[in-house]
mmCIF file of C-alpha atoms in Angstrom:
data_model
loop_
_atom_site.group_PDB
_atom_site.id
_atom_site.type_symbol
_atom_site.label_atom_id
_atom_site.label_comp_id
_atom_site.label_asym_id
_atom_site.label_seq_id
_atom_site.Cartn_x
_atom_site.Cartn_y
_atom_site.Cartn_z
ATOM 1 C CA MET A 2 -2.821 -20.070 12.040
ATOM 2 C CA THR A 3 -0.315 -18.235 9.839
ATOM 3 C CA THR A 4 2.527 -16.187 11.201
ATOM 4 C CA SER A 5 4.150 -13.131 9.678
ATOM 5 C CA ASN A 6 7.909 -13.024 9.429
ATOM 6 C CA THR A 7 9.759 -9.738 9.675
ATOM 7 C CA ILE A 8 11.826 -9.056 6.549
ATOM 8 C CA GLN A 9 13.894 -6.187 5.257
ATOM 9 C CA PRO A 10 11.830 -3.693 3.209
ATOM 10 C CA ASP A 11 13.946 -4.422 0.125
ATOM 11 C CA GLN A 12 12.682 -8.029 0.319
ATOM 12 C CA LEU A 13 9.115 -6.948 -0.487
ATOM 13 C CA PRO A 14 8.034 -7.998 -3.980
ATOM 14 C CA ALA A 15 9.137 -5.584 -6.712
ATOM 15 C CA THR A 16 5.503 -4.727 -7.516
ATOM 16 C CA ILE A 17 4.863 -3.584 -3.950
ATOM 17 C CA ARG A 18 8.069 -1.542 -3.835
ATOM 18 C CA THR A 19 7.176 0.059 -7.171
ATOM 19 C CA TYR A 20 3.659 0.857 -5.968
ATOM 20 C CA LEU A 21 4.879 2.438 -2.723
ATOM 21 C CA ALA A 22 7.451 4.605 -4.516
ATOM 22 C CA ALA A 23 4.985 5.663 -7.226
ATOM 23 C CA HIS A 24 2.279 6.496 -4.701
ATOM 24 C CA ASP A 25 4.733 8.605 -2.671
ATOM 25 C CA ALA A 26 5.783 10.413 -5.861
ATOM 26 C CA GLY A 27 2.179 11.063 -6.935
ATOM 27 C CA ASP A 28 2.694 8.938 -10.065
ATOM 28 C CA THR A 29 -0.857 7.622 -10.412
ATOM 29 C CA ASP A 30 -0.311 5.768 -13.695
ATOM 30 C CA THR A 31 2.664 3.756 -12.423
ATOM 31 C CA ALA A 32 0.942 3.040 -9.104
ATOM 32 C CA LEU A 33 -2.236 1.895 -10.879
ATOM 33 C CA ARG A 34 -0.297 -0.543 -13.091
ATOM 34 C CA ALA A 35 0.656 -2.461 -9.932
ATOM 35 C CA PHE A 36 -2.979 -3.598 -9.437
ATOM 36 C CA THR A 37 -5.112 -6.248 -11.086
ATOM 37 C CA PRO A 38 -8.076 -4.798 -13.041
ATOM 38 C CA THR A 39 -10.464 -6.082 -10.348
ATOM 39 C CA ALA A 40 -8.371 -5.130 -7.318
ATOM 40 C CA VAL A 41 -9.845 -3.730 -4.115
ATOM 41 C CA VAL A 42 -8.346 -0.986 -1.935
ATOM 42 C CA VAL A 43 -9.653 -0.145 1.547
ATOM 43 C CA ASP A 44 -8.467 3.078 3.159
ATOM 44 C CA ASP A 45 -9.912 5.214 5.942
ATOM 45 C CA GLY A 46 -13.254 3.408 5.900
ATOM 46 C CA SER A 47 -13.760 3.641 2.147
ATOM 47 C CA THR A 48 -13.555 0.799 -0.371
ATOM 48 C CA TYR A 49 -12.413 1.274 -3.968
ATOM 49 C CA ARG A 50 -13.093 -1.494 -6.488
ATOM 50 C CA GLY A 51 -11.577 -1.825 -9.931
ATOM 51 C CA SER A 52 -9.188 0.328 -11.910
ATOM 52 C CA GLU A 53 -11.273 3.488 -12.206
ATOM 53 C CA GLU A 54 -12.163 3.734 -8.516
ATOM 54 C CA ILE A 55 -8.577 2.933 -7.536
ATOM 55 C CA ARG A 56 -7.344 5.623 -9.949
ATOM 56 C CA GLY A 57 -9.566 8.112 -8.090
ATOM 57 C CA PHE A 58 -8.208 6.920 -4.743
ATOM 58 C CA LEU A 59 -4.616 7.252 -5.954
ATOM 59 C CA SER A 60 -5.261 10.729 -7.322
ATOM 60 C CA GLU A 61 -6.976 12.004 -4.183
ATOM 61 C CA ALA A 62 -5.248 10.180 -1.293
ATOM 62 C CA GLY A 63 -3.435 12.768 0.779
ATOM 63 C CA ALA A 64 -4.319 15.592 -1.597
ATOM 64 C CA GLY A 65 -4.115 18.934 0.115
ATOM 65 C CA PHE A 66 -1.533 17.789 2.655
ATOM 66 C CA THR A 67 2.229 17.907 2.735
ATOM 67 C CA VAL A 68 3.435 14.506 3.866
ATOM 68 C CA THR A 69 6.742 12.736 4.248
ATOM 69 C CA SER A 70 6.693 8.975 4.483
ATOM 70 C CA THR A 71 9.323 6.468 5.432
ATOM 71 C CA LEU A 72 9.094 2.721 4.947
ATOM 72 C CA VAL A 73 9.983 1.475 8.436
ATOM 73 C CA GLY A 74 9.057 -2.202 8.352
ATOM 74 C CA ALA A 75 7.995 -5.174 6.285
ATOM 75 C CA GLU A 76 6.511 -8.614 6.874
ATOM 76 C CA ARG A 77 5.823 -11.704 4.804
ATOM 77 C CA THR A 78 3.028 -14.055 5.806
ATOM 78 C CA ASP A 79 3.190 -16.297 2.735
ATOM 79 C CA ASP A 80 3.676 -15.973 -1.026
ATOM 80 C CA THR A 81 0.537 -13.867 -1.420
ATOM 81 C CA HIS A 82 0.326 -11.834 1.820
ATOM 82 C CA TRP A 83 2.747 -9.013 2.615
ATOM 83 C CA VAL A 84 2.737 -6.008 4.957
ATOM 84 C CA ALA A 85 4.630 -2.738 4.592
ATOM 85 C CA THR A 86 4.659 -0.304 7.517
ATOM 86 C CA LYS A 87 5.130 3.368 6.719
ATOM 87 C CA HIS A 88 5.722 6.241 9.122
ATOM 88 C CA LEU A 89 3.964 9.408 7.905
ATOM 89 C CA GLU A 90 4.466 12.944 9.171
ATOM 90 C CA GLY A 91 2.822 16.069 7.818
ATOM 91 C CA ASP A 92 0.173 18.718 8.128
ATOM 92 C CA PHE A 93 -2.741 16.243 8.147
ATOM 93 C CA PRO A 94 -4.918 15.929 11.285
ATOM 94 C CA GLY A 95 -2.802 14.372 14.018
ATOM 95 C CA GLY A 96 0.429 15.110 12.167
ATOM 96 C CA VAL A 97 2.009 11.686 12.588
ATOM 97 C CA VAL A 98 0.887 8.081 12.032
ATOM 98 C CA ASP A 99 2.270 4.638 11.330
ATOM 99 C CA LEU A 100 0.192 2.876 8.687
ATOM 100 C CA ARG A 101 0.221 -0.800 7.783
ATOM 101 C CA TYR A 102 -0.283 -1.519 4.097
ATOM 102 C CA ARG A 103 -1.590 -5.095 3.904
ATOM 103 C CA PHE A 104 -1.187 -6.506 0.401
ATOM 104 C CA VAL A 105 -2.685 -9.607 -1.191
ATOM 105 C CA MET A 106 -0.900 -10.514 -4.399
ATOM 106 C CA ASP A 107 -2.261 -12.310 -7.473
ATOM 107 C CA GLY A 108 0.889 -13.369 -9.264
ATOM 108 C CA ASP A 109 2.909 -10.198 -9.797
ATOM 109 C CA ALA A 110 -0.047 -7.826 -9.288
ATOM 110 C CA ILE A 111 -1.798 -6.443 -6.228
ATOM 111 C CA ALA A 112 -5.292 -7.923 -5.827
ATOM 112 C CA GLU A 113 -6.091 -6.243 -2.506
ATOM 113 C CA LEU A 114 -4.658 -3.486 -0.361
ATOM 114 C CA VAL A 115 -5.929 -2.569 3.100
ATOM 115 C CA ILE A 116 -4.394 0.523 4.702
ATOM 116 C CA ALA A 117 -4.882 1.025 8.439
ATOM 117 C CA PRO A 118 -2.994 2.057 11.582
#
């Protein structure tokens, strides 16, 4: 059994920090460069595979809502598994949520991202 260790958010890999900042800023191109060409993203019950589907996800995620997000936590399981927890508030249904972004890295690139409460 593996155990996650709580870390400071600035200890997340640079690629993850860059992705999170780019996604918050709506910078699809920079966010997309963080992923491998065959990466998989799972969010809200939908799965996006490969660069083109992930580009669509990045372009549409949260569209139509005003959202503020704050990185409130981070964990490291091992060299390839990392978790970032973000607190979101906005005009989306429910208005507030804490989401866990579970990353699997392949070298310096994101191979998988699962986003869930």
